[in-house]
Coordinates of C-alpha atoms and ligand atoms in Angstrom, one line a residue:
M1 CA 173.9 121.2 137.6
K2 CA 170.6 122.9 136.2
T3 CA 167.3 122.6 136.1
E4 CA 163.5 124.3 135.6
V5 CA 162.2 121.4 137.3
L6 CA 163.9 120.2 140.8
I7 CA 162.7 116.9 141.8
I8 CA 163.7 115.7 145.5
G9 CA 162.8 111.5 146.2
G10 CA 162.9 109.6 143.3
G11 CA 159.8 107.1 145.0
V12 CA 156.2 106.3 143.0
A13 CA 155.0 110.2 143.4
G14 CA 158.9 111.6 141.8
L15 CA 159.0 109.7 139.4
S16 CA 155.5 110.0 137.7
L17 CA 155.6 114.1 138.1
A18 CA 159.5 113.3 136.7
L19 CA 157.7 111.4 133.4
K20 CA 154.7 113.7 132.9
L21 CA 156.7 117.2 132.8
A22 CA 159.9 115.3 130.5
R23 CA 156.7 113.6 128.2
R24 CA 156.3 117.5 127.4
S25 CA 159.5 118.8 127.3
V26 CA 160.3 120.5 130.5
P27 CA 163.5 119.8 131.5
V28 CA 163.2 117.9 135.0
I29 CA 166.2 116.3 137.5
V30 CA 165.6 113.3 140.0
V31 CA 167.7 113.2 143.0
E32 CA 166.7 109.9 144.0
R33 CA 168.9 108.8 147.5
E34 CA 168.8 104.9 146.6
E35 CA 170.6 102.8 144.3
G36 CA 168.2 100.5 142.9
A37 CA 163.9 100.3 143.2
G38 CA 164.4 99.0 147.1
H39 CA 162.4 96.1 148.1
L40 CA 161.0 97.2 150.9
Y41 CA 157.1 96.3 150.6
K42 CA 155.2 99.3 150.0
G43 CA 152.2 99.8 148.7
E44 CA 151.0 98.0 145.9
L45 CA 147.3 98.6 144.5
L46 CA 146.1 100.4 141.9
Q47 CA 143.0 102.2 142.2
P48 CA 141.6 102.8 139.0
K49 CA 142.0 106.3 138.7
T50 CA 145.8 105.8 138.6
L51 CA 145.6 103.2 135.8
Q52 CA 144.0 106.2 134.3
I53 CA 146.3 108.5 135.4
F54 CA 148.5 105.3 132.7
E55 CA 146.6 105.0 130.3
R56 CA 146.2 108.5 129.6
L57 CA 150.2 108.6 129.3
G58 CA 151.2 106.0 127.6
F59 CA 152.1 104.2 130.6
L60 CA 149.9 101.4 131.0
D61 CA 150.5 99.3 128.4
R62 CA 154.3 99.0 130.0
L63 CA 152.9 97.5 133.0
E64 CA 150.1 94.5 131.9
A65 CA 152.2 92.0 132.2
D66 CA 153.8 92.7 135.9
M67 CA 150.4 93.8 136.8
Y68 CA 147.5 91.4 138.3
P69 CA 143.7 92.2 137.6
L70 CA 141.6 92.6 141.0
E71 CA 137.7 92.9 139.7
A72 CA 136.6 93.1 143.3
V73 CA 137.6 92.5 147.5
H74 CA 135.5 90.5 149.5
T75 CA 135.1 91.1 153.3
R76 CA 134.7 88.5 155.9
E77 CA 134.3 88.3 159.9
V78 CA 135.3 85.2 160.8
G79 CA 133.7 83.7 164.4
R80 CA 135.5 82.1 167.8
R81 CA 135.2 78.7 166.3
R82 CA 136.3 80.1 163.0
E83 CA 133.0 79.7 161.2
E84 CA 132.7 82.7 158.8
L85 CA 130.0 85.3 160.3
L86 CA 129.9 87.6 157.2
H87 CA 131.3 87.2 153.8
V88 CA 130.2 90.2 151.1
R89 CA 131.8 91.1 147.6
M90 CA 133.1 94.5 147.2
D91 CA 132.7 95.2 144.0
Y92 CA 134.3 98.1 141.3
S93 CA 133.1 96.4 137.7
V94 CA 129.9 98.9 139.4
L95 CA 132.5 101.7 138.2
P96 CA 131.5 103.7 135.2
E97 CA 134.8 103.6 133.9
H98 CA 137.5 101.4 134.7
A99 CA 136.0 98.2 136.4
M100 CA 139.3 97.1 137.6
A101 CA 142.1 98.0 140.3
A102 CA 145.5 95.9 139.8
M103 CA 148.2 94.6 141.7
I104 CA 151.9 94.6 140.7
P105 CA 154.6 94.9 142.8
H106 CA 156.2 98.6 144.0
D107 CA 159.6 98.0 143.2
R108 CA 158.8 97.0 139.7
L109 CA 156.4 99.5 138.5
R110 CA 159.4 101.9 140.1
E111 CA 161.6 100.5 137.9
L112 CA 159.1 100.6 134.7
L113 CA 158.7 104.4 135.3
V114 CA 162.7 105.6 135.4
K115 CA 162.7 103.0 131.9
E116 CA 160.1 105.2 130.5
A117 CA 161.3 108.7 131.5
L118 CA 164.6 107.6 130.8
A119 CA 163.7 106.9 127.3
C120 CA 162.8 111.1 127.0
E121 CA 165.9 113.2 127.3
S122 CA 164.8 116.1 129.0
F123 CA 164.6 113.6 132.1
Q124 CA 168.0 113.0 134.2
L125 CA 168.2 111.2 137.6
V126 CA 170.6 111.4 140.1
R127 CA 171.1 108.8 142.0
P128 CA 172.3 107.3 144.6
A129 CA 172.4 111.0 145.5
V130 CA 171.0 112.8 148.9
F131 CA 169.1 115.8 149.2
L132 CA 171.0 117.9 151.9
D133 CA 169.7 121.5 151.9
L134 CA 168.9 124.9 150.4
E135 CA 170.7 127.1 149.3
T136 CA 168.4 129.5 148.9
S137 CA 165.1 128.3 147.7
H138 CA 166.3 127.7 144.2
T139 CA 169.1 125.9 145.1
A140 CA 169.9 122.6 147.0
R141 CA 173.5 121.3 148.0
I142 CA 173.3 117.0 147.8
K143 CA 175.7 114.6 148.5
Y144 CA 176.1 112.7 144.8
R145 CA 178.6 110.0 145.0
D146 CA 181.0 111.4 148.3
E147 CA 180.8 114.7 146.3
L148 CA 178.9 118.1 147.1
Q149 CA 177.5 119.4 144.7
S150 CA 174.8 122.3 143.5
I151 CA 171.6 121.5 141.0
S152 CA 169.9 125.1 140.1
A153 CA 165.8 125.3 139.2
N154 CA 163.3 127.1 138.5
I155 CA 160.8 124.9 140.6
I156 CA 161.8 122.4 143.4
V157 CA 159.7 119.7 144.8
G158 CA 159.7 117.5 147.9
A159 CA 159.0 114.3 146.7
D160 CA 161.4 112.9 149.4
G161 CA 158.7 110.9 151.9
R162 CA 157.7 110.9 155.6
G163 CA 159.7 113.4 157.0
S164 CA 161.0 115.4 153.7
R165 CA 162.8 117.9 154.9
I166 CA 161.9 119.9 151.7
R167 CA 158.9 120.9 153.5
K168 CA 160.8 121.4 156.7
K169 CA 162.8 123.7 154.7
A170 CA 159.0 125.6 152.8
G171 CA 158.3 126.0 157.1
I172 CA 155.1 123.5 155.5
T173 CA 153.3 122.8 158.6
F174 CA 151.6 119.3 159.9
D175 CA 149.3 117.2 162.0
I176 CA 150.3 114.3 163.0
Q177 CA 148.3 110.7 164.7
S178 CA 148.7 107.3 165.5
Y179 CA 147.7 104.2 165.5
N180 CA 147.3 101.5 167.9
H181 CA 148.4 99.3 166.2
D182 CA 151.4 98.2 163.8
F183 CA 151.6 96.0 160.5
L184 CA 153.5 92.4 159.6
T185 CA 153.8 92.4 155.5
F186 CA 155.2 89.5 153.5
S187 CA 154.5 87.9 150.5
F188 CA 154.7 84.1 149.3
A189 CA 153.2 82.0 147.2
C190 CA 149.4 81.3 146.6
P191 CA 146.6 79.1 147.5
P192 CA 145.1 78.9 143.7
E193 CA 141.0 79.3 144.9
L194 CA 142.3 82.7 146.2
K195 CA 142.1 84.5 142.4
E196 CA 140.3 87.7 144.1
G197 CA 141.1 90.3 147.5
E198 CA 140.2 89.9 150.7
M199 CA 140.2 91.5 154.0
I200 CA 139.3 89.3 157.0
A201 CA 138.7 89.3 160.5
D202 CA 137.9 87.9 163.7
E203 CA 137.5 89.8 166.9
E204 CA 141.5 89.5 167.0
R205 CA 142.9 90.3 164.7
F206 CA 142.6 91.8 160.6
L207 CA 144.3 90.5 157.7
G208 CA 144.9 91.1 154.2
L209 CA 145.1 89.0 151.3
F210 CA 146.0 90.6 147.4
P211 CA 146.9 88.2 144.7
L212 CA 150.4 89.7 143.2
P213 CA 151.7 88.5 139.1
G214 CA 153.6 85.0 139.1
E215 CA 151.0 82.9 141.7
R216 CA 151.9 85.0 144.7
V217 CA 149.8 87.4 147.5
R218 CA 151.0 89.9 149.5
S219 CA 149.5 89.5 153.1
V220 CA 148.9 92.3 155.8
L221 CA 148.5 91.3 159.2
Q222 CA 147.2 93.4 162.2
I223 CA 149.0 93.3 165.3
R224 CA 148.7 95.2 168.5
P225 CA 151.5 97.5 169.9
G226 CA 154.5 95.3 171.6
E227 CA 154.0 92.1 170.0
Y228 CA 155.6 92.7 167.5
K229 CA 158.7 91.4 169.4
Q230 CA 156.9 88.7 170.5
L231 CA 155.4 87.0 167.5
K232 CA 160.3 88.0 166.8
Q233 CA 161.0 85.7 169.8
A234 CA 158.9 83.3 169.6
G235 CA 159.5 83.2 165.4
P236 CA 157.8 82.7 162.2
S237 CA 155.6 79.6 163.2
A238 CA 153.6 81.9 165.5
V239 CA 153.2 84.0 162.3
H240 CA 151.9 81.7 160.6
E241 CA 149.0 79.9 163.6
H242 CA 147.2 84.0 163.6
Y243 CA 147.1 83.5 159.4
L244 CA 145.9 79.9 159.6
R245 CA 143.3 80.8 162.2
L246 CA 142.0 83.4 159.9
E247 CA 142.6 81.6 156.9
P248 CA 142.3 78.0 157.1
R249 CA 143.5 78.0 153.0
L250 CA 146.8 79.1 153.3
D251 CA 147.5 76.0 155.3
G252 CA 150.8 74.5 153.1
Y253 CA 151.5 78.4 151.8
V254 CA 152.0 80.7 154.7
Q255 CA 154.3 78.7 156.2
T256 CA 156.7 78.8 153.2
V257 CA 157.8 82.0 155.0
T258 CA 160.9 80.7 157.1
E259 CA 163.1 83.4 157.5
W260 CA 162.3 86.6 159.9
K261 CA 164.4 88.6 157.7
E262 CA 161.0 88.6 154.7
I263 CA 158.6 89.3 157.3
Q264 CA 158.5 93.9 157.3
L265 CA 156.9 95.5 160.3
M266 CA 155.0 98.8 159.2
V267 CA 153.8 101.3 161.8
P268 CA 150.4 103.3 160.4
V269 CA 150.9 107.0 160.9
R270 CA 148.8 109.7 159.3
E271 CA 149.9 113.5 157.8
T272 CA 148.8 116.6 156.9
V273 CA 149.9 119.9 155.6
H274 CA 148.0 122.6 156.4
R275 CA 149.4 124.1 153.2
Y276 CA 151.6 122.4 149.9
Y277 CA 153.1 125.0 148.6
R278 CA 155.0 129.0 150.2
S279 CA 156.9 130.2 146.2
N280 CA 159.0 127.7 143.8
L281 CA 158.8 124.7 146.4
I282 CA 156.1 122.7 146.3
V283 CA 155.3 119.0 148.3
I284 CA 152.9 115.9 146.9
G285 CA 153.0 112.6 147.8
D286 CA 154.0 111.0 151.3
A287 CA 156.1 114.3 151.9
A288 CA 152.5 115.8 152.1
H289 CA 150.1 113.8 153.4
S290 CA 150.7 109.9 154.8
V291 CA 147.2 107.8 155.5
H292 CA 146.4 104.6 157.2
P293 CA 147.2 102.1 154.6
M294 CA 144.3 100.0 155.1
A295 CA 142.3 101.5 152.0
G296 CA 144.9 100.7 149.3
E297 CA 144.8 104.8 149.1
G298 CA 148.7 106.3 149.8
M299 CA 150.7 105.2 147.3
N300 CA 147.2 106.6 144.7
L301 CA 147.3 109.6 146.4
A302 CA 151.4 109.9 144.9
I303 CA 150.6 109.1 141.9
Q304 CA 147.1 111.2 141.2
D305 CA 149.7 114.3 142.6
A306 CA 151.5 113.9 139.9
D307 CA 148.7 113.8 138.0
I308 CA 147.4 117.5 138.5
L309 CA 151.2 118.8 138.9
G310 CA 152.9 117.4 136.4
E311 CA 149.6 118.7 134.2
L312 CA 149.3 122.1 135.9
I313 CA 153.5 122.3 135.7
S314 CA 153.6 122.0 132.0
W315 CA 150.8 124.3 131.5
M316 CA 152.8 127.4 133.0
Y317 CA 155.8 126.8 130.6
Q318 CA 153.8 126.2 127.3
S319 CA 151.8 129.8 128.5
G320 CA 154.8 132.0 130.0
K321 CA 154.1 131.4 133.3
S322 CA 157.1 129.1 135.2
R323 CA 157.7 132.0 137.6
D324 CA 155.2 133.1 138.9
Y325 CA 154.3 130.4 141.5
T326 CA 151.0 131.7 142.8
W327 CA 149.7 129.6 140.1
F328 CA 150.9 126.3 142.8
H329 CA 146.8 127.2 144.3
W330 CA 145.4 125.8 141.7
F331 CA 147.2 122.6 142.7
E332 CA 146.0 122.7 146.7
D333 CA 142.2 123.8 145.3
V334 CA 142.4 120.1 143.3
R335 CA 144.0 117.8 145.4
K336 CA 143.2 119.2 149.7
K337 CA 140.1 118.6 149.7
R338 CA 140.3 115.1 147.9
V339 CA 143.5 114.2 149.8
E340 CA 141.6 115.0 153.2
Y341 CA 138.5 113.2 152.1
I342 CA 141.0 109.8 151.6
S343 CA 142.8 110.3 154.5
W344 CA 139.1 110.7 157.0
L345 CA 137.5 107.4 155.0
S346 CA 140.9 105.5 155.8
H347 CA 141.0 106.8 158.9
L348 CA 137.6 105.7 159.6
F349 CA 138.2 101.7 157.8
A350 CA 141.4 101.8 161.3
K351 CA 138.9 102.8 163.3
M352 CA 136.7 100.4 162.4
Y353 CA 139.1 97.5 162.5
S354 CA 141.6 98.9 165.5
P355 CA 138.8 97.7 168.9
K356 CA 139.3 94.3 169.7
G357 CA 136.1 92.3 171.7
R358 CA 133.0 90.2 169.7
A359 CA 130.6 93.2 170.6
W360 CA 132.5 95.4 168.3
Q361 CA 133.1 92.7 165.8
R362 CA 128.9 92.9 165.9
L363 CA 129.3 96.5 165.4
R364 CA 131.2 96.2 162.0
M365 CA 128.7 93.5 160.7
T366 CA 126.2 96.0 161.0
A367 CA 128.1 98.3 159.3
I368 CA 129.8 96.7 156.5
R369 CA 126.3 94.9 155.8
S370 CA 125.0 97.8 156.1
L371 CA 126.6 99.4 153.3
V372 CA 126.6 95.9 151.3
N373 CA 122.4 96.4 151.2
S374 CA 122.5 99.5 150.0
R375 CA 123.6 99.9 145.9
S376 CA 123.3 103.3 147.1
L377 CA 125.9 103.5 150.4
H378 CA 128.5 100.6 148.1
D379 CA 128.2 102.7 144.6
K380 CA 130.2 105.5 146.9
Q381 CA 131.8 103.6 148.8
M382 CA 133.9 102.2 145.4
L383 CA 133.3 105.5 143.7
N384 CA 135.3 107.3 146.3
I385 CA 138.1 104.8 147.2
S386 CA 138.7 104.6 143.5
G387 CA 139.7 108.0 143.0
L388 CA 137.6 108.3 139.8
G389 CA 134.7 110.9 140.9
L390 CA 134.2 111.9 144.9
V391 CA 130.1 111.7 146.4
P392 CA 130.8 112.0 150.4
F393 CA 128.7 109.8 152.6
R394 CA 126.4 112.5 154.7
A395 CA 124.0 112.2 157.5
K396 CA 121.3 110.8 155.5
D397 CA 123.1 108.3 154.7
G398 CA 122.5 106.7 158.3
F399 CA 119.0 105.5 156.5
H400 CA 120.5 103.6 154.5
L401 CA 121.4 101.0 157.3
F402 CA 117.5 100.1 157.9
F403 CA 116.9 101.1 154.6
R404 CA 117.9 99.7 151.1
G405 CA 118.5 102.2 149.2
K406 CA 118.3 102.7 145.3
R407 CA 121.7 102.6 142.6
K408 CA 122.6 106.0 142.2
V409 CA 124.4 107.2 138.0
L410 CA 127.4 107.6 139.8
Q411 CA 128.3 109.4 136.5
Q412 CA 127.1 112.8 137.6
H413 CA 129.9 112.3 140.1
V414 CA 133.4 111.3 138.4
F415 CA 135.4 114.1 137.9
T416 CA 135.7 115.8 134.7
T417 CA 138.9 117.2 132.9
K418 CA 137.8 120.5 134.7
D419 CA 137.3 118.9 137.9
D420 CA 141.2 118.0 137.7
Y421 CA 142.5 120.6 135.2
P422 CA 140.3 123.7 135.9
W423 CA 142.7 125.9 135.8
Q424 CA 142.9 125.4 131.8
V425 CA 138.7 125.9 131.4
T426 CA 139.5 129.4 133.1
C427 CA 142.3 130.5 131.9
G428 CA 140.3 129.2 128.0
V429 CA 144.0 126.9 127.5
N430 CA 143.8 123.2 126.3
S431 CA 146.9 120.3 126.3
D432 CA 147.5 117.2 124.9
D433 CA 145.9 113.9 127.0
N434 CA 149.3 113.0 127.8
Ligands
FAD501 C1 156.5 100.1 155.6 C2 154.9 100.2 154.0 C3 154.1 100.3 153.5 C4 152.9 100.5 153.2 N1 151.7 100.4 152.6 C5 151.3 100.6 151.2 C6 149.6 100.5 151.5 O1 149.2 99.3 151.2 N2 148.9 101.0 150.0 C7 149.2 102.1 150.1 O2 148.6 102.3 148.4 N3 150.3 102.8 150.5 C8 151.2 102.1 151.2 N4 151.5 102.8 151.5 C9 152.0 104.1 151.4 C10 153.1 104.2 150.0 O3 154.2 103.7 150.3 C11 153.5 105.0 149.9 O4 152.4 107.0 150.5 C12 153.9 105.8 148.4 O5 155.3 105.4 148.5 C13 154.7 107.4 148.2 O6 154.8 107.5 147.7 P1 156.2 108.8 147.6 O7 156.9 109.4 146.7 O8 155.5 109.3 148.0 O9 156.9 108.2 149.0 P2 158.1 107.7 149.4 O10 157.6 106.2 147.8 O11 158.4 107.4 150.6 O12 159.3 107.7 148.5 C14 160.0 108.9 148.8 C15 161.8 108.3 148.4 O13 162.3 109.9 148.1 C16 163.3 109.5 148.7 N5 164.1 109.6 149.3 C17 163.8 109.9 150.9 N6 164.9 111.6 152.1 C18 165.6 112.1 151.0 C19 166.8 112.8 150.1 N7 166.9 113.4 151.6 N8 167.7 113.0 148.9 C20 167.2 112.3 148.5 N9 166.4 111.4 148.2 C21 165.7 110.7 149.3 C22 163.0 107.5 149.3 O14 164.3 107.5 149.5 C23 162.0 107.5 148.6 O15 162.7 106.7 147.1 C24 152.7 102.4 152.5 C25 154.5 103.0 152.8 C26 155.1 101.9 153.2 C27 156.4 102.7 154.2

């Protein structure tokens, strides 16, 4: 087999990139080891920038029937007698462009991306097929339906997630960081009064609740290392108790999960590559950076990578530069800084919810109150997590812990086309929006 762009991994990163390239008539093959879209939970929150990317691809309409729009996320703190100590609302509507996020089941998103890409002539999906090795930097060896095969390509993209083999073959080094907690996750029937996202914590642990389409809710419960074994032995009823202590409105709903096999363990890891490419080999999504899931950013960073790289590769083909891989520096220039900031922010969230005890909970509550009381900090935070723009927090933001800040005009910090695709401006070439 032969193609122009070979993508190893048909997760959200690989498929979003393939869709963009196929729409621009760049021949692309995706090699994916799973037969179908998979059924594991791997992130379901689409941030506003991701929705904007899908809209520009003309793909958002296809998702609408499967999405649950999310206008805000409530942050709550619960005391020892289950009393509510704090309740604030983080509101997406302050954002200049897309005023909301959305929830979509991960496997459904992948299924729809495949369906959309298959409608393009230049797209080919090879699955179930495992990438084994590189014969040369332009030829991949794969095992497809028990047969060894080779695929030659001009560009090879590693979208093969954590533990990426392409990253290893390219000799791309990375930093890795683990955490002192894990998560349990499962979905169940949603109580009707739960309409927006909820992040609920007491002095012991954290529970996230995010409504899904079809009147279901995704839940994520923080657990201590070693607790998984104990909870598994005790069975789902021990997990229900933690849920009900944090959110009594789940009574009668969470107990519908009766089998341990419905509950998935999630082990957070932070990985950050030192560089994104070597010659014609380039990595995106979790192959380049996995982030702590607390801020719901992993899937979004992956799709945002795909958008920038898709635009760059299409432009390289349109302008006769497809064999000059030094142009990949633009991808790294745009993405590295943004990803590292979001990864740090997700890490900070994780740290806020890691230590136990009443004193730490009080400290966390002070920080959350300050964030929401200062309009400026609230809006900064919403812009940063939305992916639409970036306003780094500065030391002087500490003053807002004591004084209410004014609302800043966010529009000036929203990424422009020039920020997203700077090579188009520098080289004086325009390309279509989809
Ligand atoms: C349990 C879990 C929970 C998560 N929760 C959240 C969350 O709440 N919010 C959030 O935003 N993100 C979350 N994430 C992160 C999010 O899932 C990832 O950031 C996102 O899926 C990255 O997409 P990707 O396409 O880069 O990688 P992946 O989704 O990992 O896709 C990689 C693909 O490559 C394929 N592949 C790998 N190796 C090979 C090979 N050798 N040959 C062929 N195919 C191969 C795999 O089968 C897979 O389909 C979570 C991840 C996990 C694992």
